[in-house]
Each structure stands twice: as C-alpha cells, then as structure tokens.
PDB file of C-alpha atoms in Angstrom:
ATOM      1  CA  UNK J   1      40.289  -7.711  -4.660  1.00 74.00           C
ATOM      2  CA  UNK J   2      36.669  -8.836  -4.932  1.00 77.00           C
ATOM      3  CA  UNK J   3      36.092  -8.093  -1.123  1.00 79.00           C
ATOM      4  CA  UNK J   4      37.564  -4.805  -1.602  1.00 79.00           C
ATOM      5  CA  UNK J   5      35.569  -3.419  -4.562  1.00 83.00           C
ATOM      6  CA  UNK J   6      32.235  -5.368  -2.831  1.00 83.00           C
ATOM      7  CA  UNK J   7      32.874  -3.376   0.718  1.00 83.00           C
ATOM      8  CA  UNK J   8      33.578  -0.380  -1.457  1.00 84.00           C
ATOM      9  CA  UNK J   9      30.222  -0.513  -3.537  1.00 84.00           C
ATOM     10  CA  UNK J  10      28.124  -1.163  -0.357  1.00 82.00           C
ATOM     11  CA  UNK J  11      30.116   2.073   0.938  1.00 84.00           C
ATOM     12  CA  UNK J  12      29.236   4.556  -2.472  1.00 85.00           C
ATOM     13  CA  UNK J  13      25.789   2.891  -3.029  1.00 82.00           C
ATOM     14  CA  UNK J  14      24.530   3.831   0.841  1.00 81.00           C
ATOM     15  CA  UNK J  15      26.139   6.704   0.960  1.00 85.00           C
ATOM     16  CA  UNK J  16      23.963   7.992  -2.070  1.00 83.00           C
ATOM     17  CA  UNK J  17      20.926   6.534  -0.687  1.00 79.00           C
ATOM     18  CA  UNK J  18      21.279   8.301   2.713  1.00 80.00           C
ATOM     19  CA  UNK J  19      21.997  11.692   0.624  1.00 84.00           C
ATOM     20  CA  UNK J  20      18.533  10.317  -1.999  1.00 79.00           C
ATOM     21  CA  UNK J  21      16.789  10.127   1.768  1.00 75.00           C
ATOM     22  CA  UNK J  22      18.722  13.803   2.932  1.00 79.00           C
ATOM     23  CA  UNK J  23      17.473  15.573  -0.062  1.00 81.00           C
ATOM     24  CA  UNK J  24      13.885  14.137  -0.159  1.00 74.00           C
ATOM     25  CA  UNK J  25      13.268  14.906   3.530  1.00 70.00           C
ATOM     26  CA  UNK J  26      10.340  17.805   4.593  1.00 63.00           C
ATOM     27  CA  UNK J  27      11.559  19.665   7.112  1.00 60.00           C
ATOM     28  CA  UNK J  28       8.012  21.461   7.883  1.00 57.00           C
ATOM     29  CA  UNK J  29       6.837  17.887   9.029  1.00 55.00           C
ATOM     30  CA  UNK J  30       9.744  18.031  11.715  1.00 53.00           C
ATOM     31  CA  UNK J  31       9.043  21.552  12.897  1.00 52.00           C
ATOM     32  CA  UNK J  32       5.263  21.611  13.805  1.00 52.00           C
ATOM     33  CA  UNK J  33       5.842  24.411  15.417  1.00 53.00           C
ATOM     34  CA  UNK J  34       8.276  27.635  15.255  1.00 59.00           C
ATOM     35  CA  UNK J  35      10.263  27.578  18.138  1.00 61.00           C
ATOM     36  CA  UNK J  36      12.249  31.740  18.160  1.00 64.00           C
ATOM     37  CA  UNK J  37      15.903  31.346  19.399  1.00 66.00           C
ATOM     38  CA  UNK J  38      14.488  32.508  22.837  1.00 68.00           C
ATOM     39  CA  UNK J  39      11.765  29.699  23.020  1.00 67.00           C
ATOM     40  CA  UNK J  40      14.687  27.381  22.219  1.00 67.00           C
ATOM     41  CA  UNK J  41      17.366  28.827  25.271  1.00 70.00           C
ATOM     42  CA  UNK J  42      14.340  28.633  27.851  1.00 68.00           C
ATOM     43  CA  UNK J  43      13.083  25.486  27.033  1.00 68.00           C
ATOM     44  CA  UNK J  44      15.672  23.600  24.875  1.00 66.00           C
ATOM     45  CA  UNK J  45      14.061  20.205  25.581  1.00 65.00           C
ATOM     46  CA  UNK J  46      10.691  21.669  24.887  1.00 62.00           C
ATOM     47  CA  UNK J  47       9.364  20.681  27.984  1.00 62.00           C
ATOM     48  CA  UNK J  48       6.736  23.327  28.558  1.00 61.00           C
ATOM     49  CA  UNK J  49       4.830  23.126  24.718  1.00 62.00           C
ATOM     50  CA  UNK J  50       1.119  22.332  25.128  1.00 60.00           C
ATOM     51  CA  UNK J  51       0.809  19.056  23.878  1.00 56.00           C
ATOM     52  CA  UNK J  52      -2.727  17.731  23.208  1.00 54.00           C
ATOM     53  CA  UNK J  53      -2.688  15.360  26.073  1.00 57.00           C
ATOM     54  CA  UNK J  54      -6.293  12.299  26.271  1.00 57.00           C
ATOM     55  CA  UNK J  55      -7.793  12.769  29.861  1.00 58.00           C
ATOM     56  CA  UNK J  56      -7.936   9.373  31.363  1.00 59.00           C
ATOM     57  CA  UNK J  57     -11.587   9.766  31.102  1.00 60.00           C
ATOM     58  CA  UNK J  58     -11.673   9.833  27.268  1.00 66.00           C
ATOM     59  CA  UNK J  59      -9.332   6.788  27.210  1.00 70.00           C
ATOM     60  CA  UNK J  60     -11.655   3.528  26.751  1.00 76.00           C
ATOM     61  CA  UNK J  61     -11.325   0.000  25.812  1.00 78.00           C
ATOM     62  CA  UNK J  62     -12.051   0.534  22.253  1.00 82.00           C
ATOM     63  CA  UNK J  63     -10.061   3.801  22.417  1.00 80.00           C
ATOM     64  CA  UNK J  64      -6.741   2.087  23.585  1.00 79.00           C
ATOM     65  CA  UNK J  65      -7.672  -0.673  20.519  1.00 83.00           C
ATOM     66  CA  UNK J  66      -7.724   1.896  17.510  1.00 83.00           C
ATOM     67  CA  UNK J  67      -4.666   3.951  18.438  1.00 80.00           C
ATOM     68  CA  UNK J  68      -2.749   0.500  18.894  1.00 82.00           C
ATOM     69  CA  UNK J  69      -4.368  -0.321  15.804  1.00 83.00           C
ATOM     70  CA  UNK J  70      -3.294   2.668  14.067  1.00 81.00           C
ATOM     71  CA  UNK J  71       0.312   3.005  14.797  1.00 77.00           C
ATOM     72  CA  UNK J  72       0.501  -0.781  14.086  1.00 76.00           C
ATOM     73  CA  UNK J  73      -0.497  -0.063  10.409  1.00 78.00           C
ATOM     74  CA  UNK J  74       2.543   3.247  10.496  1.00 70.00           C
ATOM     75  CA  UNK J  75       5.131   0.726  11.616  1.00 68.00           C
ATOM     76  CA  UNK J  76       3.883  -1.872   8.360  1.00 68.00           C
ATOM     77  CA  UNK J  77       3.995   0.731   6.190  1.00 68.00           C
ATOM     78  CA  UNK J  78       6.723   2.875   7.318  1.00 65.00           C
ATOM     79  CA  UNK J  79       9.095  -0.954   7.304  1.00 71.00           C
ATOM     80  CA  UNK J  80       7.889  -1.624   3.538  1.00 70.00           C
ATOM     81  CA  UNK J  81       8.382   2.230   2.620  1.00 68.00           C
ATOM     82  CA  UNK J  82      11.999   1.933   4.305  1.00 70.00           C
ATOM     83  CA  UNK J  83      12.502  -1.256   2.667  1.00 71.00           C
ATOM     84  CA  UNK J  84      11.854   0.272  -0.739  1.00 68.00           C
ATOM     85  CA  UNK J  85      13.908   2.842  -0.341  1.00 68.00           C
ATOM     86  CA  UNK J  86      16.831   1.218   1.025  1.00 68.00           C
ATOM     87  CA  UNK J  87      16.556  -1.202  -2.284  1.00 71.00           C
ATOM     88  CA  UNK J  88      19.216   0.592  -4.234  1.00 68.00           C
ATOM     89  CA  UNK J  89      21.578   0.309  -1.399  1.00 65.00           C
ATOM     90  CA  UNK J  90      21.882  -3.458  -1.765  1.00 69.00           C
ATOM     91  CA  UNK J  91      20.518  -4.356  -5.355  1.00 76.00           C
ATOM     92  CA  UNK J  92      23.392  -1.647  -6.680  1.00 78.00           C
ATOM     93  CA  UNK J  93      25.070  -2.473  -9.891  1.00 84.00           C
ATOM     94  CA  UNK J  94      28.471  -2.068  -8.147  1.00 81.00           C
ATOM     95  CA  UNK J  95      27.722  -4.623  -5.596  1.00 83.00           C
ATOM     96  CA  UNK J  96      26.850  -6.839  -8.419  1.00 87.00           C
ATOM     97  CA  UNK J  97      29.759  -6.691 -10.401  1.00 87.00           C
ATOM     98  CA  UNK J  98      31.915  -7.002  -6.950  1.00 85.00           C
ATOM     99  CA  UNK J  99      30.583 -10.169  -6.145  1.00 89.00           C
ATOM    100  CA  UNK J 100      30.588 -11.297  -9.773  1.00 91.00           C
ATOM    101  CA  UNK J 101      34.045 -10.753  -9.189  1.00 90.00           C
ATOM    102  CA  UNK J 102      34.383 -12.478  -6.695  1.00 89.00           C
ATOM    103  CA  UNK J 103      33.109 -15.219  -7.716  1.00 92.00           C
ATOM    104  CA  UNK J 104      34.862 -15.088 -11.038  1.00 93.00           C
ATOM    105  CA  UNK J 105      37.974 -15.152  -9.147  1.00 90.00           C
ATOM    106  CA  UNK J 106      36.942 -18.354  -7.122  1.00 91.00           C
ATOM    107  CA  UNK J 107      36.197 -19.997 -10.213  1.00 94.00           C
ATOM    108  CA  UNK J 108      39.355 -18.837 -12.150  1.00 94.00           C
ATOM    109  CA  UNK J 109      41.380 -20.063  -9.526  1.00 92.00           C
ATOM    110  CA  UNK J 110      39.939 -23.458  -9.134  1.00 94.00           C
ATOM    111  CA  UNK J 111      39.908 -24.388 -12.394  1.00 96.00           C
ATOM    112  CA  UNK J 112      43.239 -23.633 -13.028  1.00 96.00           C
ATOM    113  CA  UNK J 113      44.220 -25.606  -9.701  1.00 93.00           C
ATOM    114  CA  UNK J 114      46.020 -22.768  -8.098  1.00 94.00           C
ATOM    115  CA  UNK J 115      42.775 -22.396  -5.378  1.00 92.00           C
ATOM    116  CA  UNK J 116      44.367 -22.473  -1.731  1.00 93.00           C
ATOM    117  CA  UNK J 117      41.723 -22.277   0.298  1.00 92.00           C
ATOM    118  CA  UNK J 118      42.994 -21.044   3.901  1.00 94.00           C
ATOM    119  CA  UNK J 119      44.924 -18.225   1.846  1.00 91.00           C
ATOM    120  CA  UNK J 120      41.680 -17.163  -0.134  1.00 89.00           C
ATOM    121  CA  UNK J 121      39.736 -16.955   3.101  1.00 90.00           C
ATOM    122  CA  UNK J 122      42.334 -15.023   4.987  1.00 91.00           C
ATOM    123  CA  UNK J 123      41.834 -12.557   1.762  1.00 86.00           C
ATOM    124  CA  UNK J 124      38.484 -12.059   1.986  1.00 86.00           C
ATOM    125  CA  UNK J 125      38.891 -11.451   6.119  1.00 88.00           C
ATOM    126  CA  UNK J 126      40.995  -8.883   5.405  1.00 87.00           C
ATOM    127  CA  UNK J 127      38.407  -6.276   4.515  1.00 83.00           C
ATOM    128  CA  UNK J 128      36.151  -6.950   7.493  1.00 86.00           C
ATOM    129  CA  UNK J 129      39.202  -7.807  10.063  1.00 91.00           C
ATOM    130  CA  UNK J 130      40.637  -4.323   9.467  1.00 90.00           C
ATOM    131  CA  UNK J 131      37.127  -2.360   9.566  1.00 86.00           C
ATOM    132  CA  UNK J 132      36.985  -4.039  12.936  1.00 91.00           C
ATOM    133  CA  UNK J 133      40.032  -2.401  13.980  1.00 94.00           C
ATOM    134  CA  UNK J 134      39.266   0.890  13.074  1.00 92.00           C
ATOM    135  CA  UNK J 135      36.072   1.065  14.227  1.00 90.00           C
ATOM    136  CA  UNK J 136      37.750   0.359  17.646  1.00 92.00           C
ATOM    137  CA  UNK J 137      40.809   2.143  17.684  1.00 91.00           C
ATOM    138  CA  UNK J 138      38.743   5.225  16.755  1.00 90.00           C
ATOM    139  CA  UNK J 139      36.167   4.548  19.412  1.00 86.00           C
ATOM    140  CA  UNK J 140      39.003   4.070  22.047  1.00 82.00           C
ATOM    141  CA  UNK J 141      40.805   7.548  20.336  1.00 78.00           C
ATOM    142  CA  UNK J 142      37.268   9.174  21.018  1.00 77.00           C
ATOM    143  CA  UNK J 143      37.033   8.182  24.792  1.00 73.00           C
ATOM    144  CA  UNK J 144      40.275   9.920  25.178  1.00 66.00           C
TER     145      UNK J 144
END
C-alpha cells in the first residue's frame, strides 16, 4: 500500500510541476521570428532563415575561449535553475507521507512479529514490476 500511494504521489506531484513549468513558459523567446503559414509549408525545417553565421576569419583563439566560456556558465545555471524547479516534484508532501507509510508499515509489522520478508519485498515489486509491463506492452502495441 505504501508503494502504491509513494508511485502515486511522484505521479500527481510531477505532473503539476510539468503543468507549473507549461504555464510559466514565454513563448516569444521560442518564436524569434514570425514564420506566416506559407514560410512554414516552403521551408518547414527552416532551412533557408538567415542565421547570423562567424566567418572563420572572426573566429580566434580567445574567440573560441569566451563562447565556450559562456555557454559553460548557461549549462551551470540552467542545471541549478532546473534543479530548483524540479524541487517540488520530489520534496512533495505526498511523497512524504507515502514513504512515512511505508516505513510505518515495516515497523508495525516487525514489531508485532508478523514481518515476512520475501512477501514484503514481492509487495513493494509489485508497483515497479507492473509499470515495467506496461510500458512495454504499450510500446510493442505502438510498433503495430
């Protein structure tokens, strides 16, 4: 039961964190430029946009250093930014009280010496054993 309401938390708690992420996200960053429905059926891949391209003459030593530079700092801050954001996935309250649960339950049935432990493990494989299967009987009913 404790497996169950943990897998189900995880389940609510990122699904409202990808809708947080849905709602909070600028779509005027993603279109730089307004593509018309007829840009879009000639050139669906948008292979023919001027793109600021460097000349190979512009590109120097020092050049090559600051853009690496730069994109390594976007990667550190874009991890840390993704990493605060994707907090209330796994700190939610739901998950908490799931694996308190669980635990409880561990506890409760040791102490009262009904614990068996191949049983309880089997239990808690359930859960993951069966999203297994889905995953690939669904994948296999998709290839058809």
């Amino acid at each position: 039961m404790g497996s169950l309401f943990v897998t189900l938390a995880s389940f609510f708690s990122y699904k409202r964190n990808v809708q947080n992420r849905l709602s909070n996200l600028d779509l005027s960053k993603q279109l730089k430029d307004d593509r018309d429905k007829i840009d879009e059926i000639d050139d669906p891949f948008d292979l023919h946009s001027e793109n600021e391209e460097i000349s190979k003459e512009e590109l120097t030593a020092q050049k090559i250093k600051e853009i690496i530079k730069e994109e390594k700092t976007k990667v550190k801050r874009d991890s840390f930014k993704n990493a605060v954001f994707s907090a209330g996935g796994f700190v939610s309250i739901y998950r908490i009280l799931g694996y308190a649960t669980l635990v409880l339950g561990f506890f409760a049935l040791n102490n009262n010496k009904i614990l068996l432990p191949i049983p309880f493990l089997i239990g808690l494989a359930i859960v993951p054993i069966s999203v297994l299967i889905s995953k690939i009987t669904l994948k296999s009913g998709e290839d058809q």
